[in-house]
Amino acid sequence: MIKTLLRSVLCFCAAIVLLALLVCAVEVGCRAWQFTTSLHPNVVEFRTEDLIAPSSKSWTEVRPLIDLEHKVPHAGIIRIRTNELGLRGPSITVPKPDGVFRILCLGGTGIFGTDVPEGDTLSTALQRHLTQQSGAEIEVINGGCPQTGPLAQVLRYRAGLQSLQADLVVLCISIEDLSHDTDVRRALRLDRFRQPAYAAHPGALTRNTNLAEEARNDFLCLSWTMDWITRTLVSRNQHPFFIPQEGGFGRRELGVIASLSKMVEANRGMLVVSAAPSAWGLEQTRSAMMHQRPTFGDDIYRILNELQISDQIPVHDVLPDFCGLPDPRSAFSPRAGCLTASGNDLYARSLAAYLMNRAPNLAQFLSSPRASQDSVIPASNQRLVPLNSQSPHVPAWQRSN
């Protein structure tokens, strides 16, 4: 009996040693494969976690001072760099120089532009079109943050982006962005004026004692396994786009726009809301226009009208323009559904024309002596109906073709 027990113990120890050796072999193989791929610039590993980090103020924030490259199908190698403020692009001059009209674009993954070069993002294209149309010095800052919604954008603006002294803030909201605010809303804390103050991510509060995260950083095979499990769970349990309740989106999802408007106004700026295009929202918009139902842009205007601030915050809706393309899907990246370079250019042209017509402070800047005397504002040939500060909202299906 003793021999049988000893034999069982030896077999158990041998199994443990064999399992440990197998894990070590897998770890060595993973590190060898990573080293091999690093020698070939055409194969670059990329994770969204390389760009964003938990925040104790805005739930999620872009990591500052990163410089990485990743491969995008049909687009090649894309370089992504951020400045000291966690904004994509070079450093921003603070305080804002005289004679410069500064625009801050807030939004999620599509506005950040993970699948396009820095020169093809919405902010860069918008700056190019506005400068060409006006001839003045206009600066557009990319304030996008992957995997965030409008509530997180409000918290990010309050936490530090308001120090940029933007004359105009453009909040770009897509249907998918709203789903990212669910967890943020649970952790949200309000100030004494009942305005959003902060939302602390648990990962930001327990970063120093998170043993699982430390083990993930030390062992490559564990990190890849956890990434695979996360992707599998997300693909099975998460719908590709946010489905509103009956009657469209409500104040719970879009009412936070009023808080951002107050913050921007207190900072002597102006807020414009833009219904951003998304690969998953195109069919919904096209179906709504076909059956004469409210689109996402109409929902935004309805909420602002209920809050009695629709005359203060212009709503730009570019979704009908994308639905009118012969092949709308060509404007989006097949990897993550973000806008391609041509898609960002179309979005920027529509938004630039809209801002030239609807932003009073931009018109005032262009007419001031600080702006270029050669500024020329061409007539808009957009599908959007020319609007002034008092014009009513026109539903998408009633706009002229």
GROMACS .gro file of C-alpha atoms in nm:
model
  401
    1MET     CA    1   0.000   0.000   0.000
    2ILE     CA    2   0.288   0.233   0.079
    3LYS     CA    3   0.441   0.164  -0.261
    4THR     CA    4   0.111   0.243  -0.432
    5LEU     CA    5   0.077   0.571  -0.239
    6LEU     CA    6   0.439   0.665  -0.315
    7ARG     CA    7   0.386   0.583  -0.681
    8SER     CA    8   0.076   0.809  -0.689
    9VAL     CA    9   0.269   1.095  -0.527
   10LEU     CA   10   0.551   1.059  -0.777
   11CYS     CA   11   0.305   1.056  -1.069
   12PHE     CA   12   0.135   1.366  -0.933
   13CYS     CA   13   0.467   1.550  -0.893
   14ALA     CA   14   0.574   1.442  -1.241
   15ALA     CA   15   0.246   1.575  -1.382
   16ILE     CA   16   0.302   1.909  -1.204
   17VAL     CA   17   0.657   1.933  -1.337
   18LEU     CA   18   0.543   1.839  -1.687
   19LEU     CA   19   0.267   2.101  -1.676
   20ALA     CA   20   0.514   2.364  -1.555
   21LEU     CA   21   0.756   2.274  -1.833
   22LEU     CA   22   0.473   2.293  -2.087
   23VAL     CA   23   0.374   2.641  -1.963
   24CYS     CA   24   0.737   2.752  -1.978
   25ALA     CA   25   0.765   2.617  -2.332
   26VAL     CA   26   0.450   2.806  -2.435
   27GLU     CA   27   0.583   3.127  -2.277
   28VAL     CA   28   0.919   3.088  -2.450
   29GLY     CA   29   0.743   3.020  -2.780
   30CYS     CA   30   0.524   3.330  -2.741
   31ARG     CA   31   0.823   3.551  -2.666
   32ALA     CA   32   1.017   3.402  -2.958
   33TRP     CA   33   0.723   3.469  -3.190
   34GLN     CA   34   0.694   3.825  -3.058
   35PHE     CA   35   1.065   3.882  -3.115
   36THR     CA   36   1.041   3.740  -3.467
   37THR     CA   37   0.747   3.962  -3.560
   38SER     CA   38   0.924   4.268  -3.422
   39LEU     CA   39   1.193   4.213  -3.685
   40HIS     CA   40   0.932   4.248  -3.962
   41PRO     CA   41   0.776   4.596  -3.972
   42ASN     CA   42   0.482   4.472  -4.181
   43VAL     CA   43   0.344   4.268  -3.889
   44VAL     CA   44   0.270   4.481  -3.582
   45GLU     CA   45   0.053   4.378  -3.287
   46PHE     CA   46  -0.201   4.637  -3.174
   47ARG     CA   47  -0.444   4.650  -2.883
   48THR     CA   48  -0.684   4.925  -2.784
   49GLU     CA   49  -0.545   4.894  -2.431
   50ASP     CA   50  -0.220   5.034  -2.570
   51LEU     CA   51  -0.403   5.364  -2.630
   52ILE     CA   52  -0.636   5.407  -2.334
   53ALA     CA   53  -0.604   5.371  -1.958
   54PRO     CA   54  -0.846   5.379  -1.662
   55SER     CA   55  -0.903   5.726  -1.520
   56SER     CA   56  -1.003   5.839  -1.172
   57LYS     CA   57  -1.182   6.141  -1.321
   58SER     CA   58  -1.329   6.056  -1.661
   59TRP     CA   59  -1.341   5.671  -1.642
   60THR     CA   60  -1.118   5.639  -1.949
   61GLU     CA   61  -0.840   5.855  -2.086
   62VAL     CA   62  -0.590   5.840  -2.371
   63ARG     CA   63  -0.238   5.751  -2.264
   64PRO     CA   64  -0.007   6.051  -2.304
   65LEU     CA   65   0.323   6.046  -2.496
   66ILE     CA   66   0.274   5.719  -2.683
   67ASP     CA   67   0.427   5.643  -3.020
   68LEU     CA   68   0.332   5.313  -3.181
   69GLU     CA   69   0.253   5.158  -3.517
   70HIS     CA   70   0.003   4.894  -3.621
   71LYS     CA   71  -0.102   4.731  -3.943
   72VAL     CA   72  -0.446   4.804  -4.089
   73PRO     CA   73  -0.583   4.591  -4.375
   74HIS     CA   74  -0.578   4.777  -4.708
   75ALA     CA   75  -0.413   5.078  -4.540
   76GLY     CA   76  -0.065   4.960  -4.442
   77ILE     CA   77   0.124   5.070  -4.132
   78ILE     CA   78  -0.047   5.343  -3.926
   79ARG     CA   79   0.152   5.550  -3.678
   80ILE     CA   80  -0.024   5.680  -3.368
   81ARG     CA   81   0.132   5.938  -3.141
   82THR     CA   82  -0.012   6.145  -2.856
   83ASN     CA   83   0.110   6.457  -2.680
   84GLU     CA   84   0.149   6.527  -2.310
   85LEU     CA   85  -0.226   6.590  -2.275
   86GLY     CA   86  -0.324   6.257  -2.429
   87LEU     CA   87  -0.438   6.417  -2.755
   88ARG     CA   88  -0.345   6.268  -3.090
   89GLY     CA   89  -0.097   6.491  -3.267
   90PRO     CA   90   0.174   6.737  -3.167
   91SER     CA   91   0.182   6.950  -2.852
   92ILE     CA   92  -0.079   7.224  -2.813
   93THR     CA   93   0.018   7.580  -2.726
   94VAL     CA   94  -0.141   7.691  -2.397
   95PRO     CA   95  -0.258   7.961  -2.353
   96LYS     CA   96  -0.406   7.996  -2.700
   97PRO     CA   97  -0.209   8.241  -2.919
   98ASP     CA   98  -0.377   8.559  -3.037
   99GLY     CA   99  -0.521   8.557  -3.386
  100VAL     CA  100  -0.596   8.182  -3.381
  101PHE     CA  101  -0.947   8.036  -3.382
  102ARG     CA  102  -0.927   7.706  -3.194
  103ILE     CA  103  -1.174   7.420  -3.244
  104LEU     CA  104  -1.182   7.110  -3.023
  105CYS     CA  105  -1.339   6.792  -3.166
  106LEU     CA  106  -1.465   6.554  -2.898
  107GLY     CA  107  -1.573   6.201  -2.981
  108GLY     CA  108  -1.502   5.830  -2.960
  109THR     CA  109  -1.301   5.582  -3.163
  110GLY     CA  110  -1.397   5.728  -3.502
  111ILE     CA  111  -1.288   6.080  -3.408
  112PHE     CA  112  -0.957   5.956  -3.268
  113GLY     CA  113  -0.902   5.766  -3.593
  114THR     CA  114  -0.722   5.447  -3.500
  115ASP     CA  115  -0.732   5.315  -3.858
  116VAL     CA  116  -0.614   5.625  -4.047
  117PRO     CA  117  -0.290   5.825  -4.044
  118GLU     CA  118  -0.275   6.143  -3.841
  119GLY     CA  119  -0.308   6.354  -4.154
  120ASP     CA  120  -0.635   6.184  -4.253
  121THR     CA  121  -0.828   6.216  -3.926
  122LEU     CA  122  -1.144   6.427  -3.904
  123SER     CA  123  -0.970   6.707  -3.714
  124THR     CA  124  -0.692   6.741  -3.969
  125ALA     CA  125  -0.934   6.730  -4.263
  126LEU     CA  126  -1.164   6.984  -4.094
  127GLN     CA  127  -0.875   7.222  -4.034
  128ARG     CA  128  -0.769   7.189  -4.396
  129HIS     CA  129  -1.118   7.263  -4.535
  130LEU     CA  130  -1.185   7.552  -4.297
  131THR     CA  131  -0.850   7.711  -4.376
  132GLN     CA  132  -0.907   7.674  -4.750
  133GLN     CA  133  -1.256   7.822  -4.731
  134SER     CA  134  -1.176   8.109  -4.497
  135GLY     CA  135  -0.809   8.184  -4.555
  136ALA     CA  136  -0.774   8.247  -4.180
  137GLU     CA  137  -0.562   8.068  -3.921
  138ILE     CA  138  -0.788   7.800  -3.776
  139GLU     CA  139  -0.661   7.523  -3.548
  140VAL     CA  140  -0.856   7.200  -3.497
  141ILE     CA  141  -0.756   6.970  -3.211
  142ASN     CA  142  -0.827   6.597  -3.207
  143GLY     CA  143  -0.993   6.533  -2.871
  144GLY     CA  144  -1.117   6.183  -2.954
  145CYS     CA  145  -1.083   5.895  -2.709
  146PRO     CA  146  -1.145   5.533  -2.816
  147GLN     CA  147  -1.433   5.343  -2.653
  148THR     CA  148  -1.597   5.646  -2.491
  149GLY     CA  149  -1.939   5.809  -2.512
  150PRO     CA  150  -2.070   6.165  -2.465
  151LEU     CA  151  -2.077   6.140  -2.084
  152ALA     CA  152  -1.708   6.052  -2.075
  153GLN     CA  153  -1.638   6.341  -2.314
  154VAL     CA  154  -1.805   6.583  -2.072
  155LEU     CA  155  -1.592   6.451  -1.787
  156ARG     CA  156  -1.276   6.472  -1.998
  157TYR     CA  157  -1.355   6.832  -2.088
  158ARG     CA  158  -1.411   6.922  -1.724
  159ALA     CA  159  -1.100   6.736  -1.606
  160GLY     CA  160  -0.855   6.921  -1.828
  161LEU     CA  161  -0.952   6.985  -2.189
  162GLN     CA  162  -1.120   7.315  -2.102
  163SER     CA  163  -0.771   7.454  -2.037
  164LEU     CA  164  -0.719   7.450  -2.416
  165GLN     CA  165  -0.946   7.758  -2.437
  166ALA     CA  166  -1.128   7.633  -2.746
  167ASP     CA  167  -1.345   7.894  -2.916
  168LEU     CA  168  -1.566   7.618  -3.059
  169VAL     CA  169  -1.626   7.268  -2.926
  170VAL     CA  170  -1.773   7.008  -3.163
  171LEU     CA  171  -1.920   6.706  -2.985
  172CYS     CA  172  -1.937   6.421  -3.237
  173ILE     CA  173  -2.173   6.144  -3.126
  174SER     CA  174  -2.239   5.817  -3.306
  175ILE     CA  175  -2.498   5.557  -3.212
  176GLU     CA  176  -2.227   5.313  -3.097
  177ASP     CA  177  -2.072   5.570  -2.863
  178LEU     CA  178  -2.379   5.573  -2.639
  179SER     CA  179  -2.325   5.212  -2.530
  180HIS     CA  180  -1.991   5.306  -2.369
  181ASP     CA  181  -2.162   5.536  -2.116
  182THR     CA  182  -2.344   5.254  -1.936
  183ASP     CA  183  -2.060   5.173  -1.694
  184VAL     CA  184  -1.961   5.538  -1.663
  185ARG     CA  185  -2.312   5.631  -1.551
  186ARG     CA  186  -2.298   5.383  -1.263
  187ALA     CA  187  -1.982   5.543  -1.123
  188LEU     CA  188  -2.084   5.903  -1.195
  189ARG     CA  189  -2.071   6.158  -0.912
  190LEU     CA  190  -2.235   6.500  -0.933
  191ASP     CA  191  -2.124   6.834  -0.792
  192ARG     CA  192  -2.338   7.062  -0.575
  193PHE     CA  193  -2.501   7.206  -0.888
  194ARG     CA  194  -2.611   6.857  -0.997
  195GLN     CA  195  -2.366   6.858  -1.286
  196PRO     CA  196  -2.133   6.565  -1.381
  197ALA     CA  197  -1.819   6.593  -1.168
  198TYR     CA  198  -1.621   6.270  -1.209
  199ALA     CA  199  -1.646   5.894  -1.261
  200ALA     CA  200  -1.364   5.688  -1.113
  201HIS     CA  201  -1.270   5.366  -1.289
  202PRO     CA  202  -1.197   5.079  -1.047
  203GLY     CA  203  -0.878   5.003  -1.235
  204ALA     CA  204  -0.748   5.352  -1.163
  205LEU     CA  205  -0.813   5.320  -0.791
  206THR     CA  206  -0.655   4.974  -0.742
  207ARG     CA  207  -0.376   4.997  -0.994
  208ASN     CA  208  -0.097   4.939  -0.740
  209THR     CA  209  -0.253   4.625  -0.588
  210ASN     CA  210  -0.389   4.457  -0.901
  211LEU     CA  211  -0.203   4.125  -0.899
  212ALA     CA  212  -0.386   3.998  -1.206
  213GLU     CA  213  -0.270   4.297  -1.411
  214GLU     CA  214   0.088   4.253  -1.289
  215ALA     CA  215   0.081   3.883  -1.382
  216ARG     CA  216  -0.061   3.976  -1.722
  217ASN     CA  217   0.226   4.215  -1.783
  218ASP     CA  218   0.487   3.959  -1.673
  219PHE     CA  219   0.361   3.657  -1.870
  220LEU     CA  220   0.291   3.698  -2.240
  221CYS     CA  221   0.091   3.376  -2.274
  222LEU     CA  222  -0.142   3.486  -1.993
  223SER     CA  223  -0.188   3.828  -2.154
  224TRP     CA  224  -0.278   3.676  -2.492
  225THR     CA  225  -0.516   3.427  -2.329
  226MET     CA  226  -0.699   3.703  -2.141
  227ASP     CA  227  -0.722   3.911  -2.459
  228TRP     CA  228  -0.870   3.616  -2.648
  229ILE     CA  229  -1.128   3.551  -2.373
  230THR     CA  230  -1.224   3.920  -2.368
  231ARG     CA  231  -1.269   3.936  -2.746
  232THR     CA  232  -1.476   3.617  -2.741
  233LEU     CA  233  -1.707   3.740  -2.466
  234VAL     CA  234  -1.754   4.078  -2.633
  235SER     CA  235  -1.832   3.925  -2.972
  236ARG     CA  236  -2.091   3.691  -2.820
  237ASN     CA  237  -2.262   3.919  -2.568
  238GLN     CA  238  -2.240   4.269  -2.713
  239HIS     CA  239  -2.455   4.393  -3.001
  240PRO     CA  240  -2.254   4.588  -3.261
  241PHE     CA  241  -2.459   4.901  -3.205
  242PHE     CA  242  -2.670   5.062  -2.935
  243ILE     CA  243  -3.041   4.986  -2.966
  244PRO     CA  244  -3.264   5.264  -2.829
  245GLN     CA  245  -3.581   5.207  -2.637
  246GLU     CA  246  -3.920   5.258  -2.796
  247GLY     CA  247  -3.951   5.618  -2.906
  248GLY     CA  248  -3.582   5.674  -2.978
  249PHE     CA  249  -3.307   5.799  -2.752
  250GLY     CA  250  -3.398   5.993  -2.438
  251ARG     CA  251  -3.255   6.232  -2.184
  252ARG     CA  252  -3.063   5.956  -2.011
  253GLU     CA  253  -2.838   5.908  -2.313
  254LEU     CA  254  -2.827   6.262  -2.454
  255GLY     CA  255  -2.922   6.495  -2.169
  256VAL     CA  256  -2.558   6.533  -2.072
  257ILE     CA  257  -2.517   6.768  -2.371
  258ALA     CA  258  -2.676   7.044  -2.162
  259SER     CA  259  -2.402   7.010  -1.899
  260LEU     CA  260  -2.128   7.034  -2.161
  261SER     CA  261  -2.294   7.342  -2.309
  262LYS     CA  262  -2.279   7.519  -1.972
  263MET     CA  263  -1.911   7.433  -1.929
  264VAL     CA  264  -1.820   7.550  -2.278
  265GLU     CA  265  -2.019   7.870  -2.239
  266ALA     CA  266  -1.851   7.941  -1.905
  267ASN     CA  267  -1.520   7.907  -2.087
  268ARG     CA  268  -1.635   8.168  -2.345
  269GLY     CA  269  -1.682   7.911  -2.616
  270MET     CA  270  -1.965   7.769  -2.826
  271LEU     CA  271  -2.088   7.410  -2.853
  272VAL     CA  272  -2.198   7.235  -3.173
  273VAL     CA  273  -2.330   6.877  -3.171
  274SER     CA  274  -2.271   6.656  -3.473
  275ALA     CA  275  -2.443   6.324  -3.541
  276ALA     CA  276  -2.133   6.133  -3.649
  277PRO     CA  277  -2.147   5.864  -3.918
  278SER     CA  278  -2.096   5.503  -3.820
  279ALA     CA  279  -2.091   5.177  -4.013
  280TRP     CA  280  -2.361   5.023  -3.794
  281GLY     CA  281  -2.584   5.331  -3.794
  282LEU     CA  282  -2.610   5.374  -4.170
  283GLU     CA  283  -2.881   5.115  -4.223
  284GLN     CA  284  -3.081   5.250  -3.932
  285THR     CA  285  -3.062   5.604  -4.074
  286ARG     CA  286  -3.149   5.488  -4.425
  287SER     CA  287  -3.449   5.292  -4.294
  288ALA     CA  288  -3.565   5.589  -4.086
  289MET     CA  289  -3.548   5.823  -4.387
  290MET     CA  290  -3.728   5.574  -4.609
  291HIS     CA  291  -4.017   5.531  -4.363
  292GLN     CA  292  -4.015   5.898  -4.258
  293ARG     CA  293  -3.913   5.824  -3.901
  294PRO     CA  294  -3.680   6.035  -3.685
  295THR     CA  295  -3.312   5.976  -3.743
  296PHE     CA  296  -3.039   5.987  -3.479
  297GLY     CA  297  -2.982   6.356  -3.555
  298ASP     CA  298  -3.355   6.420  -3.510
  299ASP     CA  299  -3.341   6.247  -3.170
  300ILE     CA  300  -3.059   6.477  -3.061
  301TYR     CA  301  -3.254   6.785  -3.165
  302ARG     CA  302  -3.569   6.657  -2.992
  303ILE     CA  303  -3.387   6.617  -2.661
  304LEU     CA  304  -3.233   6.964  -2.688
  305ASN     CA  305  -3.577   7.103  -2.766
  306GLU     CA  306  -3.722   6.934  -2.457
  307LEU     CA  307  -3.442   7.089  -2.252
  308GLN     CA  308  -3.524   7.427  -2.414
  309ILE     CA  309  -3.169   7.475  -2.545
  310SER     CA  310  -3.221   7.383  -2.911
  311ASP     CA  311  -3.180   7.748  -3.014
  312GLN     CA  312  -2.839   7.762  -2.841
  313ILE     CA  313  -2.681   7.439  -2.967
  314PRO     CA  314  -2.677   7.374  -3.344
  315VAL     CA  315  -2.716   7.010  -3.449
  316HIS     CA  316  -2.526   6.895  -3.756
  317ASP     CA  317  -2.643   6.572  -3.919
  318VAL     CA  318  -2.414   6.425  -4.183
  319LEU     CA  319  -2.572   6.078  -4.187
  320PRO     CA  320  -2.806   6.154  -4.484
  321ASP     CA  321  -2.501   6.256  -4.689
  322PHE     CA  322  -2.338   5.917  -4.625
  323CYS     CA  323  -2.661   5.732  -4.702
  324GLY     CA  324  -2.661   5.905  -5.041
  325LEU     CA  325  -2.325   5.755  -5.141
  326PRO     CA  326  -2.333   5.486  -5.415
  327ASP     CA  327  -2.143   5.253  -5.180
  328PRO     CA  328  -2.165   5.386  -4.822
  329ARG     CA  329  -1.961   5.098  -4.680
  330SER     CA  330  -1.658   5.215  -4.877
  331ALA     CA  331  -1.626   5.509  -4.638
  332PHE     CA  332  -1.561   5.280  -4.341
  333SER     CA  333  -1.270   5.061  -4.241
  334PRO     CA  334  -1.348   4.687  -4.255
  335ARG     CA  335  -1.142   4.620  -3.942
  336ALA     CA  336  -1.322   4.833  -3.680
  337GLY     CA  337  -1.587   5.022  -3.875
  338CYS     CA  338  -1.411   5.358  -3.839
  339LEU     CA  339  -1.412   5.618  -4.114
  340THR     CA  340  -1.149   5.587  -4.382
  341ALA     CA  341  -0.954   5.884  -4.519
  342SER     CA  342  -1.219   5.950  -4.785
  343GLY     CA  343  -1.495   5.913  -4.525
  344ASN     CA  344  -1.329   6.165  -4.294
  345ASP     CA  345  -1.287   6.404  -4.587
  346LEU     CA  346  -1.659   6.387  -4.669
  347TYR     CA  347  -1.748   6.436  -4.303
  348ALA     CA  348  -1.507   6.730  -4.274
  349ARG     CA  349  -1.640   6.903  -4.587
  350SER     CA  350  -1.997   6.882  -4.461
  351LEU     CA  351  -1.903   6.994  -4.109
  352ALA     CA  352  -1.686   7.281  -4.236
  353ALA     CA  353  -1.968   7.420  -4.449
  354TYR     CA  354  -2.208   7.386  -4.158
  355LEU     CA  355  -1.979   7.568  -3.915
  356MET     CA  356  -1.925   7.851  -4.161
  357ASN     CA  357  -2.303   7.902  -4.165
  358ARG     CA  358  -2.399   7.821  -3.808
  359ALA     CA  359  -2.115   7.929  -3.578
  360PRO     CA  360  -2.156   8.302  -3.498
  361ASN     CA  361  -1.821   8.327  -3.318
  362LEU     CA  362  -1.643   8.180  -3.621
  363ALA     CA  363  -1.815   8.433  -3.850
  364GLN     CA  364  -1.720   8.710  -3.608
  365PHE     CA  365  -1.358   8.594  -3.607
  366LEU     CA  366  -1.342   8.583  -3.987
  367SER     CA  367  -1.479   8.936  -4.010
  368SER     CA  368  -1.235   9.073  -3.753
  369PRO     CA  369  -0.907   9.244  -3.849
  370ARG     CA  370  -0.714   8.949  -3.702
  371ALA     CA  371  -0.836   8.718  -3.975
  372SER     CA  372  -0.697   8.723  -4.325
  373GLN     CA  373  -0.827   8.997  -4.548
  374ASP     CA  374  -0.837   8.753  -4.837
  375SER     CA  375  -1.086   8.522  -4.669
  376VAL     CA  376  -1.352   8.403  -4.906
  377ILE     CA  377  -1.657   8.207  -4.795
  378PRO     CA  378  -1.797   8.022  -5.096
  379ALA     CA  379  -2.165   7.953  -5.129
  380SER     CA  380  -2.264   7.616  -4.989
  381ASN     CA  381  -2.388   7.357  -5.233
  382GLN     CA  382  -2.462   7.104  -4.963
  383ARG     CA  383  -2.779   6.902  -4.928
  384LEU     CA  384  -2.827   7.061  -4.588
  385VAL     CA  385  -3.069   7.353  -4.585
  386PRO     CA  386  -2.888   7.683  -4.504
  387LEU     CA  387  -2.967   7.765  -4.143
  388ASN     CA  388  -2.934   8.068  -3.922
  389SER     CA  389  -2.944   8.092  -3.544
  390GLN     CA  390  -3.324   8.108  -3.539
  391SER     CA  391  -3.408   7.854  -3.811
  392PRO     CA  392  -3.602   7.542  -3.709
  393HIS     CA  393  -3.464   7.193  -3.733
  394VAL     CA  394  -3.546   7.015  -4.058
  395PRO     CA  395  -3.593   6.636  -4.037
  396ALA     CA  396  -3.366   6.431  -4.261
  397TRP     CA  397  -3.639   6.306  -4.493
  398GLN     CA  398  -3.759   6.665  -4.561
  399ARG     CA  399  -3.421   6.803  -4.668
  400SER     CA  400  -3.365   6.898  -5.028
  401ASN     CA  401  -3.167   6.658  -5.246
   0.00000   0.00000   0.00000
